[in-house]
Structures are given as C-alpha cells and as structure tokens.
GROMACS .gro file of N, CA and C in nm:
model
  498
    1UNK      N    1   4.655  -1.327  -2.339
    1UNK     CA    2   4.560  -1.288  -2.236
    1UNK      C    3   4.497  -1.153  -2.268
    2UNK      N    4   4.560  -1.077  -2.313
    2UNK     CA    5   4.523  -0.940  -2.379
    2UNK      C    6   4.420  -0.924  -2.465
    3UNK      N    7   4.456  -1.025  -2.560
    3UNK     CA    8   4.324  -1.065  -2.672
    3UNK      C    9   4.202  -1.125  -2.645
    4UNK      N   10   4.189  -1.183  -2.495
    4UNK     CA   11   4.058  -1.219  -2.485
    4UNK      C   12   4.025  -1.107  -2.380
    5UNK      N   13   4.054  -1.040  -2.320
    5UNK     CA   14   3.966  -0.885  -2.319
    5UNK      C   15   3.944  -0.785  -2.394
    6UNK      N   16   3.969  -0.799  -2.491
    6UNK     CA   17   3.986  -0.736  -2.644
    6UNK      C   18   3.849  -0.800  -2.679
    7UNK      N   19   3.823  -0.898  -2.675
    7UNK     CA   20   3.715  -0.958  -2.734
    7UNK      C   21   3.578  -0.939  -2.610
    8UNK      N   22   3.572  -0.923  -2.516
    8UNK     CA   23   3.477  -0.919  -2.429
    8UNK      C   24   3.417  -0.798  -2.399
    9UNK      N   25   3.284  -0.787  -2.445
    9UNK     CA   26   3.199  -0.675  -2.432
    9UNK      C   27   3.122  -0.666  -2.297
   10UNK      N   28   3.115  -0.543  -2.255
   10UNK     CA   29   3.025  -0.513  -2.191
   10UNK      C   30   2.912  -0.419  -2.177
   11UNK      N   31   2.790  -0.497  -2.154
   11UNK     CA   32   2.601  -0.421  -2.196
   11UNK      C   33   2.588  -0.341  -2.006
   12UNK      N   34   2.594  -0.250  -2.043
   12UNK     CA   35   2.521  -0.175  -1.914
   12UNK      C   36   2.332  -0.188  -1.940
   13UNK      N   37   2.248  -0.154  -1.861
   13UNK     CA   38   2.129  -0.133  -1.863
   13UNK      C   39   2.150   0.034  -1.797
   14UNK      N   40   2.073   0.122  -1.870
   14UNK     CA   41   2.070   0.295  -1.819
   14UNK      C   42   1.942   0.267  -1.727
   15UNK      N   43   2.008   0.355  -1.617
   15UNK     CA   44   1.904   0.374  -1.518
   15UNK      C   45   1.896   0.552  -1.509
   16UNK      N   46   1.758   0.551  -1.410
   16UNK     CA   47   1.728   0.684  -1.354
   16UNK      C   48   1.776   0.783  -1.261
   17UNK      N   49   1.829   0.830  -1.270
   17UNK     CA   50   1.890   0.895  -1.146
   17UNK      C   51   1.763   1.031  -1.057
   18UNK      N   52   1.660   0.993  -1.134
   18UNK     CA   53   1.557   1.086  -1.082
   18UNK      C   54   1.453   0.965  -1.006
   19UNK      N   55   1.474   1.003  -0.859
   19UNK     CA   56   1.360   0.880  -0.790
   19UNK      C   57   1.232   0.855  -0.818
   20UNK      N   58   1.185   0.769  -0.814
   20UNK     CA   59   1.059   0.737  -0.829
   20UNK      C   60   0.915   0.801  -0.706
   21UNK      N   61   0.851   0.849  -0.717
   21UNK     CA   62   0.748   0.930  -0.606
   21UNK      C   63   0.690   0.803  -0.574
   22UNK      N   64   0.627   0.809  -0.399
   22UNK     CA   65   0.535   0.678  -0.358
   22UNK      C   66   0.414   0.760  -0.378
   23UNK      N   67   0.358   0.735  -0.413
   23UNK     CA   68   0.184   0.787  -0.396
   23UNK      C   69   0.091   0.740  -0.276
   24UNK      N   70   0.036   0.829  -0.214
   24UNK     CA   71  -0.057   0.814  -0.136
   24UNK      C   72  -0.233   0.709  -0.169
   25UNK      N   73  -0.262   0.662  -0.139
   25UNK     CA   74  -0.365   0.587  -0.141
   25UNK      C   75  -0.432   0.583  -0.033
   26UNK      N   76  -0.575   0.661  -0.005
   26UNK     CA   77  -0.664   0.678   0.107
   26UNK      C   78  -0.756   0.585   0.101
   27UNK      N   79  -0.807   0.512   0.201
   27UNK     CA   80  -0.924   0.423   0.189
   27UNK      C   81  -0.972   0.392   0.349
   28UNK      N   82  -1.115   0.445   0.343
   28UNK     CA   83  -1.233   0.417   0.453
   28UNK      C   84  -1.192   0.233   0.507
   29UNK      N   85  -1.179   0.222   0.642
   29UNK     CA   86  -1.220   0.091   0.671
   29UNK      C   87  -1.310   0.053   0.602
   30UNK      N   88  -1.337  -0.057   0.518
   30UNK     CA   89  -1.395  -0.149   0.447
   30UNK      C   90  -1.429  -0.173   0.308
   31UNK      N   91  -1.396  -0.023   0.281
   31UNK     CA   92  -1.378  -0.032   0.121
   31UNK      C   93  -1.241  -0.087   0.052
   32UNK      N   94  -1.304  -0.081  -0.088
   32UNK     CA   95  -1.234  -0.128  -0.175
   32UNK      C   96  -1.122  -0.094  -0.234
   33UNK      N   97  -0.985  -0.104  -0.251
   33UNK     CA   98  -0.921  -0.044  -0.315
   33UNK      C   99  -0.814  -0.141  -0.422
   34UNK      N  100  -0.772  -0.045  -0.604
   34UNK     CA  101  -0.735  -0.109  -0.650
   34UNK      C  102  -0.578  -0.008  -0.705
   35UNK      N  103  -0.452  -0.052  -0.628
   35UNK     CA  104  -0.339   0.012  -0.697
   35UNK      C  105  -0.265  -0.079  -0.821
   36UNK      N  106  -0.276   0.032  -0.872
   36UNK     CA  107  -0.241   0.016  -1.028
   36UNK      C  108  -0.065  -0.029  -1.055
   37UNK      N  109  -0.013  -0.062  -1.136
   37UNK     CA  110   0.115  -0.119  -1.170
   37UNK      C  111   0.136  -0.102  -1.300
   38UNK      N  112   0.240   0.003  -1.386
   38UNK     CA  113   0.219   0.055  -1.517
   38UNK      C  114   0.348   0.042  -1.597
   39UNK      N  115   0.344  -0.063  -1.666
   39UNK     CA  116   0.503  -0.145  -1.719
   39UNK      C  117   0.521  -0.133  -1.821
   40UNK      N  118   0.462  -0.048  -1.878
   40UNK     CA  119   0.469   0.033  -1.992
   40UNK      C  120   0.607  -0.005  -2.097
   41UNK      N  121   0.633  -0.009  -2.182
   41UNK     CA  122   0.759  -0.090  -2.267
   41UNK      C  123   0.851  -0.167  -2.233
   42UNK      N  124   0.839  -0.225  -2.109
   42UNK     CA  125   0.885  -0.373  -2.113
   42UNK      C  126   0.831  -0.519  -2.087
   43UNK      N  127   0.899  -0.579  -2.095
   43UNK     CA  128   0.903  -0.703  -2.108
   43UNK      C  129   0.807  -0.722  -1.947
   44UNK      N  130   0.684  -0.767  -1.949
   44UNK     CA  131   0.597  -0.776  -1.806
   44UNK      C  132   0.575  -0.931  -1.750
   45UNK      N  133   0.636  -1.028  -1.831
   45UNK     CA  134   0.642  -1.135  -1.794
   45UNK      C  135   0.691  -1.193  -1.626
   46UNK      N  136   0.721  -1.135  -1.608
   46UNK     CA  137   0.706  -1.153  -1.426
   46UNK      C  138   0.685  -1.012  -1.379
   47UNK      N  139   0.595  -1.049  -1.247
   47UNK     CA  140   0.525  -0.915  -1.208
   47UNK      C  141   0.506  -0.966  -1.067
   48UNK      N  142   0.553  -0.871  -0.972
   48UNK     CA  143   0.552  -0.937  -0.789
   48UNK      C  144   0.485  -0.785  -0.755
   49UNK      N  145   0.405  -0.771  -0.656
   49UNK     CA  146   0.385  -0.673  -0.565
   49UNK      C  147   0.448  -0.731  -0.412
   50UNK      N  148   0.509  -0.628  -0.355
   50UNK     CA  149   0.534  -0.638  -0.243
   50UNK      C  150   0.490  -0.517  -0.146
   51UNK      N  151   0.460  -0.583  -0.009
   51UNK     CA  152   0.401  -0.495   0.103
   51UNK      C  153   0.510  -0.457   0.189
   52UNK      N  154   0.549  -0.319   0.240
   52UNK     CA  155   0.636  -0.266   0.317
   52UNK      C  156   0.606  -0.242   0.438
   53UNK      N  157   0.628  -0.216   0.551
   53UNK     CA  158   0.559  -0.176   0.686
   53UNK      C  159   0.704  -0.111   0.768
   54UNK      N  160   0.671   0.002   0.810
   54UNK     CA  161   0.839   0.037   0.845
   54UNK      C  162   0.888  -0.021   0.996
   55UNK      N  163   0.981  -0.079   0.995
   55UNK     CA  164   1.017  -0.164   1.130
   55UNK      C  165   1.013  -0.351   1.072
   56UNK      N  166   0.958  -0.348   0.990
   56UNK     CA  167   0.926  -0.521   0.932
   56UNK      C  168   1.031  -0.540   0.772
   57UNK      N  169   1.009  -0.705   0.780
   57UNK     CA  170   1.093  -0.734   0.642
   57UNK      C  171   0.978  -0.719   0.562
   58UNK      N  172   1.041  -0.648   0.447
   58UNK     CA  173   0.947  -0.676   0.315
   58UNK      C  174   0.853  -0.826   0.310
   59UNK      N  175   0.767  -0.828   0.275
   59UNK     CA  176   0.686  -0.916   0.257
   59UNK      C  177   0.615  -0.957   0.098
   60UNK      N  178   0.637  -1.051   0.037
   60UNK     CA  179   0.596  -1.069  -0.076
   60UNK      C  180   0.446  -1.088  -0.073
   61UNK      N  181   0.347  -0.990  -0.149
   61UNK     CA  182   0.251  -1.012  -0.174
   61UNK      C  183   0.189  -1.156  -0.282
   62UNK      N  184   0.249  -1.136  -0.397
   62UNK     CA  185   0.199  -1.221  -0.493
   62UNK      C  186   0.279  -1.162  -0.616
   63UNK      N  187   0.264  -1.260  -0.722
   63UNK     CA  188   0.331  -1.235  -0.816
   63UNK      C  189   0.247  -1.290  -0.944
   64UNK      N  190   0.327  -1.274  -1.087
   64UNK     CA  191   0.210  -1.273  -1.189
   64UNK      C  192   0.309  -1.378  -1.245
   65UNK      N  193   0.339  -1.475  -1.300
   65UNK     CA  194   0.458  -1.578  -1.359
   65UNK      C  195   0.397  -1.596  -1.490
   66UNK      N  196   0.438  -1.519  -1.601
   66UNK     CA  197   0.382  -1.586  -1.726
   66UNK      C  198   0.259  -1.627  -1.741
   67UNK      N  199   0.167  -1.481  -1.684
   67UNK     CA  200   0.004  -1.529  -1.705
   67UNK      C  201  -0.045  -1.605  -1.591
   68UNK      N  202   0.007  -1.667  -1.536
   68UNK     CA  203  -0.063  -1.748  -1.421
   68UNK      C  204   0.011  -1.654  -1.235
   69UNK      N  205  -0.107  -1.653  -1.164
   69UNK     CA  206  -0.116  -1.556  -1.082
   69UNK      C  207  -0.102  -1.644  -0.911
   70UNK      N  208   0.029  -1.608  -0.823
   70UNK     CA  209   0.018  -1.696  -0.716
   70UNK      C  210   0.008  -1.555  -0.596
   71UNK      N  211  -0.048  -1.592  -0.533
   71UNK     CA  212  -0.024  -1.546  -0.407
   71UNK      C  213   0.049  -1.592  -0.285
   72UNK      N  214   0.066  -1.521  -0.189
   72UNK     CA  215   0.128  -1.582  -0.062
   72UNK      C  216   0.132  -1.560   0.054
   73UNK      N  217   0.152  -1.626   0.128
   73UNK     CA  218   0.108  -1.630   0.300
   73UNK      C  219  -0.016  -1.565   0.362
   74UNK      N  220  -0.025  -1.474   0.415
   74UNK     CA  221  -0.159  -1.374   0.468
   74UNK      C  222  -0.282  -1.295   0.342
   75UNK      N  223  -0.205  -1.296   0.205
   75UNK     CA  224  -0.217  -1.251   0.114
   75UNK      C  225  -0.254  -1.341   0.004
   76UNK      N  226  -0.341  -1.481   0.058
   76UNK     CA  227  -0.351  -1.567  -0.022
   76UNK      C  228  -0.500  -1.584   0.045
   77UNK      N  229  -0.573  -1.449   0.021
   77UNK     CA  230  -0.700  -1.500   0.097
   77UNK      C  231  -0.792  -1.426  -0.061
   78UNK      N  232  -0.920  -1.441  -0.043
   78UNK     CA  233  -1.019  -1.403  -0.136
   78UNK      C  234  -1.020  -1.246  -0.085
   79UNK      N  235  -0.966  -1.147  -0.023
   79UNK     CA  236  -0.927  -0.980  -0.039
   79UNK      C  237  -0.863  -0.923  -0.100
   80UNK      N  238  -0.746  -1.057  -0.142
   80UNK     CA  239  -0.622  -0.972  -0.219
   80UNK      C  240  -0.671  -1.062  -0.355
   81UNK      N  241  -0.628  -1.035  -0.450
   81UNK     CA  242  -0.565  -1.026  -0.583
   81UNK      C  243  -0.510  -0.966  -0.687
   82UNK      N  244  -0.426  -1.003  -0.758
   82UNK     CA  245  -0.360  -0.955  -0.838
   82UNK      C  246  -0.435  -0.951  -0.985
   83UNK      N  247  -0.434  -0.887  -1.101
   83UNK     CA  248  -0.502  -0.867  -1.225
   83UNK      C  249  -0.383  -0.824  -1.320
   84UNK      N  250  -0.365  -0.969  -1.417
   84UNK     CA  251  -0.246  -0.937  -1.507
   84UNK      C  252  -0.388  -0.822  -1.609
   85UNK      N  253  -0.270  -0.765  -1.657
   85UNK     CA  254  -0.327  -0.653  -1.766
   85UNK      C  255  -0.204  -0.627  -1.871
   86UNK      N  256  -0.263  -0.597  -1.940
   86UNK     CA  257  -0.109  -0.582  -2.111
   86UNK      C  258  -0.046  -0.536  -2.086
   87UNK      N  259  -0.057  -0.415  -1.977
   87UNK     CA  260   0.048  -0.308  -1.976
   87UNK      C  261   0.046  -0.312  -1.797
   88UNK      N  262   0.090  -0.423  -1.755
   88UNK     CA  263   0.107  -0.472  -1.600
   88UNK      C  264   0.019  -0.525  -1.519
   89UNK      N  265  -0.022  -0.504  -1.460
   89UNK     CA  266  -0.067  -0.577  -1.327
   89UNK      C  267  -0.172  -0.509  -1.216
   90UNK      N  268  -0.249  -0.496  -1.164
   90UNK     CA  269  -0.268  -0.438  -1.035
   90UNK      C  270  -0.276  -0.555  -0.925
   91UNK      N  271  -0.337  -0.445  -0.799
   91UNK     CA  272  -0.327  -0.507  -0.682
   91UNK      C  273  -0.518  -0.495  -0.643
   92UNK      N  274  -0.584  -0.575  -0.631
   92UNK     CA  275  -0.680  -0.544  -0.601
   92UNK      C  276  -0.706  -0.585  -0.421
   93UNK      N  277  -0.727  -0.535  -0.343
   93UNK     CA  278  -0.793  -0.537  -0.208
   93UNK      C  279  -0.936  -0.487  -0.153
   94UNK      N  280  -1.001  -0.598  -0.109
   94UNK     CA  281  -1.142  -0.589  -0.089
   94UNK      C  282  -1.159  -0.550   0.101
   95UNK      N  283  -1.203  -0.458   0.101
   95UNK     CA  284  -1.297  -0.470   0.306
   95UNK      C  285  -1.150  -0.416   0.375
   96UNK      N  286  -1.086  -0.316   0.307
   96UNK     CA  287  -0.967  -0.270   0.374
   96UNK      C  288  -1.003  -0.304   0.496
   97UNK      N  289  -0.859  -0.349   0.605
   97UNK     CA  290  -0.847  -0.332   0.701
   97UNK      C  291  -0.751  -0.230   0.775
   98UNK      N  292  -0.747  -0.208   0.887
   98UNK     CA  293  -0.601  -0.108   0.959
   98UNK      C  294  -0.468  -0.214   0.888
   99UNK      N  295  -0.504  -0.317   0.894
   99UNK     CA  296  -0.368  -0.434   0.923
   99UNK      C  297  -0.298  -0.413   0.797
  100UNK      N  298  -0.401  -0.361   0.663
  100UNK     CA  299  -0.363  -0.350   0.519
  100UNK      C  300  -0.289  -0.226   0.511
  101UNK      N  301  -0.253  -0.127   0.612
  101UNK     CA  302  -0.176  -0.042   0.593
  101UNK      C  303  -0.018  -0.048   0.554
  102UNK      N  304   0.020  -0.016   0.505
  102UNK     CA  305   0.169   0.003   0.433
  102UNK      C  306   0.187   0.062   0.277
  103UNK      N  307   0.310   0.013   0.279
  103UNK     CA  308   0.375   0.083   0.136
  103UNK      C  309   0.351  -0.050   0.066
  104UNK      N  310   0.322  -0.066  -0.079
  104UNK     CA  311   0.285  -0.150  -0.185
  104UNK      C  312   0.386  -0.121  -0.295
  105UNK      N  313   0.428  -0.172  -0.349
  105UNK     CA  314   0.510  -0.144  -0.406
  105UNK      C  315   0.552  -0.296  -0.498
  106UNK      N  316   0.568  -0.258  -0.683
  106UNK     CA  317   0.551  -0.321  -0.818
  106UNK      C  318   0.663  -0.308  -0.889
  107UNK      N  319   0.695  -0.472  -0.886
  107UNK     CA  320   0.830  -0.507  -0.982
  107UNK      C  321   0.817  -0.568  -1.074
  108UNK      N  322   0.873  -0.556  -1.204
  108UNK     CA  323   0.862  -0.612  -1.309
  108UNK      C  324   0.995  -0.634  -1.383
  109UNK      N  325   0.944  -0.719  -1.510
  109UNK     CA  326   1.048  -0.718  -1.616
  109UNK      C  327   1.086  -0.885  -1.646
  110UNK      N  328   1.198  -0.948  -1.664
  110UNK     CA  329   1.229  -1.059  -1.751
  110UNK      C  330   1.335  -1.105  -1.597
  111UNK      N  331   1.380  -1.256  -1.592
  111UNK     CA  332   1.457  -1.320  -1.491
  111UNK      C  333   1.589  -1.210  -1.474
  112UNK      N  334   1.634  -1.123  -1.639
  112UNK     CA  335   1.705  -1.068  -1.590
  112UNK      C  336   1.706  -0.914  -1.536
  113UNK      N  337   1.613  -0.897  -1.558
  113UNK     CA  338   1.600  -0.693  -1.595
  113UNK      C  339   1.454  -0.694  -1.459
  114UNK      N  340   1.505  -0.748  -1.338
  114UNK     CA  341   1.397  -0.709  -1.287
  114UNK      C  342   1.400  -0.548  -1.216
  115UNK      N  343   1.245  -0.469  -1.247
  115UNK     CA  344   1.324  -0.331  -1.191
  115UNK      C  345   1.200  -0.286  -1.119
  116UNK      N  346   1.223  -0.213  -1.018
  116UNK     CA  347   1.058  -0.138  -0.939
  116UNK      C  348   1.020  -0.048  -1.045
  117UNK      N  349   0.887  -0.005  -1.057
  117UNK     CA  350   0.800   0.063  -1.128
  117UNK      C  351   0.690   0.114  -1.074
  118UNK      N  352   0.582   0.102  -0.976
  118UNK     CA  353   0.533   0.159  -0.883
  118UNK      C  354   0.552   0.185  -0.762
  119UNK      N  355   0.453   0.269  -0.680
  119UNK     CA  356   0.481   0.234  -0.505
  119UNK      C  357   0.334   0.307  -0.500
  120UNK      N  358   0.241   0.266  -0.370
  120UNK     CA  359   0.156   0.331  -0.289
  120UNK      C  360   0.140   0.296  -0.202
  121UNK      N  361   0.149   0.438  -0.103
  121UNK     CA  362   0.136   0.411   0.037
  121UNK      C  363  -0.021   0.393   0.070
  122UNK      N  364  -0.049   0.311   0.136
  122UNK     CA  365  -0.255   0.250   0.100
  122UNK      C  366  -0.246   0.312   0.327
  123UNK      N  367  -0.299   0.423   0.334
  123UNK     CA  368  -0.358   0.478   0.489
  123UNK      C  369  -0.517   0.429   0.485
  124UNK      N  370  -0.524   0.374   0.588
  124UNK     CA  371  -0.694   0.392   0.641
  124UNK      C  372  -0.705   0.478   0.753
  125UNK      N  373  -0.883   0.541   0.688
  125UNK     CA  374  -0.919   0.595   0.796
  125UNK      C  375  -1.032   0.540   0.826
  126UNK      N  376  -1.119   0.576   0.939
  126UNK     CA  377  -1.271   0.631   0.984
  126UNK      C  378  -1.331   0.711   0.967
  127UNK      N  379  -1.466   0.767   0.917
  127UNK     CA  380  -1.516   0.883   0.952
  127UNK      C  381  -1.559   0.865   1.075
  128UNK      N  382  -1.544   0.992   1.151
  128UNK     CA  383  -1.590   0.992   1.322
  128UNK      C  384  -1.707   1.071   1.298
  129UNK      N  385  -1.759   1.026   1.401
  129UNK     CA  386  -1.904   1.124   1.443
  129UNK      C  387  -1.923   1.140   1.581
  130UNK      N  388  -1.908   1.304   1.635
  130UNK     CA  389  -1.896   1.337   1.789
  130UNK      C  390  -2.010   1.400   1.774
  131UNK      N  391  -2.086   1.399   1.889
  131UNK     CA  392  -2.208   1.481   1.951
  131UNK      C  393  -2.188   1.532   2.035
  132UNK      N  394  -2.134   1.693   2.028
  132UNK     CA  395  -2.107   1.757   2.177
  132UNK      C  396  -2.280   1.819   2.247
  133UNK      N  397  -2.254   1.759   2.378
  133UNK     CA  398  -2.403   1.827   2.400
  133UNK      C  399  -2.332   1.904   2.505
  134UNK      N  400  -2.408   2.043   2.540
  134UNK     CA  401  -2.357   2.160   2.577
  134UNK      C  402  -2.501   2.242   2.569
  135UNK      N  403  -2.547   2.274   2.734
  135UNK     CA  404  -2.672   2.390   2.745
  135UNK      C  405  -2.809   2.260   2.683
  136UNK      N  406  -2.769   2.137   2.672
  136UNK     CA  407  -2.915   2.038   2.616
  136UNK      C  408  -2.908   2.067   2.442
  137UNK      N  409  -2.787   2.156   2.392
  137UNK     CA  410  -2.801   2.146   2.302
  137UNK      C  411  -2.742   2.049   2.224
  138UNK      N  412  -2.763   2.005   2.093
  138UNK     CA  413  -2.681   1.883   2.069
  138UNK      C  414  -2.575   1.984   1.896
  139UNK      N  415  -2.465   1.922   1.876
  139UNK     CA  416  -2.416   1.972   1.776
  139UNK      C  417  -2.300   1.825   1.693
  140UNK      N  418  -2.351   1.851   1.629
  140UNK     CA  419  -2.264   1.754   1.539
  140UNK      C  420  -2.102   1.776   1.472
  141UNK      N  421  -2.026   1.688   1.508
  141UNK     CA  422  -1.921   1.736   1.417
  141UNK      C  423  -1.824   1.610   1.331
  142UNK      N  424  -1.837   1.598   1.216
  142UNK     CA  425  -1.778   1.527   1.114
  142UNK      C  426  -1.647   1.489   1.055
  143UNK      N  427  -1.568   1.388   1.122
  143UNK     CA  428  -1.457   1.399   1.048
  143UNK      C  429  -1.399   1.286   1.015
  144UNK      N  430  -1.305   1.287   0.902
  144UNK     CA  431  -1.239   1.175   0.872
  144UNK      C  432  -1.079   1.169   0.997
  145UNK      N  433  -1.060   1.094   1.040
  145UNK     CA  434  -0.938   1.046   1.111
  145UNK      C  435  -0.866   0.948   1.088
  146UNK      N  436  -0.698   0.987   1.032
  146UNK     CA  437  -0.619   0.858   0.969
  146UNK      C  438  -0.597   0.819   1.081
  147UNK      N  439  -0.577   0.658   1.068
  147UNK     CA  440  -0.508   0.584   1.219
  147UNK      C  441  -0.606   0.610   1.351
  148UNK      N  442  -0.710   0.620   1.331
  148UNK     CA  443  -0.796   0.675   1.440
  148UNK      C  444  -0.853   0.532   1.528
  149UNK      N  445  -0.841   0.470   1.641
  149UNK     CA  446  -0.873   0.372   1.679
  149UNK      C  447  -1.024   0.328   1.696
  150UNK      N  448  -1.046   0.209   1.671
  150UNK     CA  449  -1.227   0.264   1.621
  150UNK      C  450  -1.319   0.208   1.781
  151UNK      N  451  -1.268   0.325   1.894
  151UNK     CA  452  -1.318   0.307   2.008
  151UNK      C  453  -1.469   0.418   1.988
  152UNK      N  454  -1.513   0.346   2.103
  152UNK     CA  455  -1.684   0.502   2.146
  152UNK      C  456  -1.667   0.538   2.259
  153UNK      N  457  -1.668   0.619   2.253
  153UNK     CA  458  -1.670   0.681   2.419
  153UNK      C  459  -1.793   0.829   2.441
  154UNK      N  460  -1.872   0.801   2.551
  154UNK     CA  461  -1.970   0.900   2.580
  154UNK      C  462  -1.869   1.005   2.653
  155UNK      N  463  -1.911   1.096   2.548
  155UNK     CA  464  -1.845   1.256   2.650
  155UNK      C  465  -1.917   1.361   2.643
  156UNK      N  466  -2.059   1.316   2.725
  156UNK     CA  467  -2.142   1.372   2.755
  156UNK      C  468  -2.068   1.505   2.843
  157UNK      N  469  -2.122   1.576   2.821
  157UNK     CA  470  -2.100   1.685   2.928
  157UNK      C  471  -1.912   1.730   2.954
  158UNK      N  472  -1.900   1.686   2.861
  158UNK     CA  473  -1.717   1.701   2.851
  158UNK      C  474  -1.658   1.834   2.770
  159UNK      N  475  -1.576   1.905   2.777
  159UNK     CA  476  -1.601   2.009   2.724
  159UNK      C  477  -1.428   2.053   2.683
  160UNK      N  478  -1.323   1.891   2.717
  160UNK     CA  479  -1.252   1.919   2.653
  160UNK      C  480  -1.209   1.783   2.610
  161UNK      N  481  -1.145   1.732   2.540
  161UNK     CA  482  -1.067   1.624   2.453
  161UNK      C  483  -0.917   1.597   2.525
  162UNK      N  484  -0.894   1.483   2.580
  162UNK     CA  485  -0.782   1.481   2.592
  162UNK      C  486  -0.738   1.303   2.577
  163UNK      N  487  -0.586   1.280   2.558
  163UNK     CA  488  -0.604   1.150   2.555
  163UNK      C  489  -0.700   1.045   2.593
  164UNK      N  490  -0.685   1.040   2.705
  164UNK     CA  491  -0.802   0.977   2.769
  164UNK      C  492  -0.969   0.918   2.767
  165UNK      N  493  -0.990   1.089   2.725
  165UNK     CA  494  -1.099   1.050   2.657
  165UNK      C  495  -1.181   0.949   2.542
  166UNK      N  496  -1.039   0.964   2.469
  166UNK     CA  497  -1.065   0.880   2.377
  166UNK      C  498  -0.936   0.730   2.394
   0.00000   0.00000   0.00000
C-alpha cells in the first residue's frame, strides 16, 4: 500500500494571491459599449462572460465554445454579443439600458483550468439639463447623473431641490 503512494504524483496549478481590480465602465443611456476580455497565454478555448447584480444569482451571459458563440436567456437578443478574438473575447452591448447595469465579469481556459480574468462594473448615466429661472432670468446648468431616474419635472420658480421635486 505504501508503494502505490510512492508512485502517485501530485500537479498543483499556482495561483495569485494579489486580487484582481473590477474596472469601472461609464456609459450614457443608449450608447454603445464594448468590455474587453484579455487571455493572454492560455489556452482560450472556452470563454463565458457573466453578469453580476448585487442581491441576484449570477447570471450567464454567453459563452465562446471552440469558435462557435451561444448566448442566453435575456442576453440572446441582437444588443448583446460576444467577439471571439486570439487573445479572448469581448462583450459587445448596443443602446445601453439602466437594466444593463452590473458587474461583467470573463472566464476562460480549457474544461479543466477554468479561471476569471476580467471584471467591469458597466454604470449608466443621463446628462441632465435644468433651467433655473429666477428674476425672468433663465440659467442653464449641465450635468451628468449616475442612476438618475429619467423623470421632467417643471421647477419653475423653485429655488430649492428636494426629493420631491424630482
């Protein structure tokens, strides 16, 4: 019995003990956005993106199987696709919506060595446009707002902001 653990090897795979950063990804309601997936010396023969949302189960976006590209469930529409490339994959999304908000996040490697390799967190905003009028005068003010609900409200003659208002 001795001699056949004598004979039995064991292969570790080395991992990182330094975490991986999520990256931020900003995008206007309706534009375009494309996060990248960078698999750089290994084996890229399977390739999945998955969508995160905090409070929800992971959700499989789509995956890349040996060159041929599937998608799935909500994510199987003409907005999303995936783009095999030599050195991985991206995620392409067309006409961002609020709903496309979350963490994205890219796995790769062989049936056995599957390992994460990207992440981006994809926020939408609005640009807002307020017209305070004050004395008949009119003044403009410009801003981008993440998570901003895309209501209008006249606040004519209003001279302060409070929930409500908006």
């Amino acid at each position: 019995l001795i001699s056949l653990f004598n004979r039995v090897s064991l292969h570790l795979q080395p991992f990182s003990l330094t975490p991986s950063k999520i990256s931020l990804t900003k995008a206007e309601l309706g534009d375009d956005v494309t996060l990248i997936c960078s698999t750089t010396g290994i084996d890229n023969n399977l390739l999945s993106w998955f969508k995160y949302e905090l409070g929800y189960v992971i959700k499989t976006v789509g995956k890349i199987n040996y060159g041929i590209v599937q998608m799935y469930g909500q994510f199987n529409s003409s907005r999303f696709g995936i783009i095999p490339e030599a050195k991985g994959g991206s995620l392409s999304i067309s006409n961002v919506s609020q709903e496309d908000e979350g963490t994205y996040l890219c796995q790769a490697g062989s049936y056995l060595t599957m390992r994460f390799f990207n992440g981006s967190h994809l926020a939408t905003f609005i640009i807002c446009k307020i017209v305070l009028l004050q004395d008949d005068e009119e003044a403009e003010l410009n801003y981008a707002a993440l998570r901003f609900p895309p209501k209008t409200k006249n606040l004519r003659r209003t001279n302060e902001f409070t929930e409500d208002n908006f």
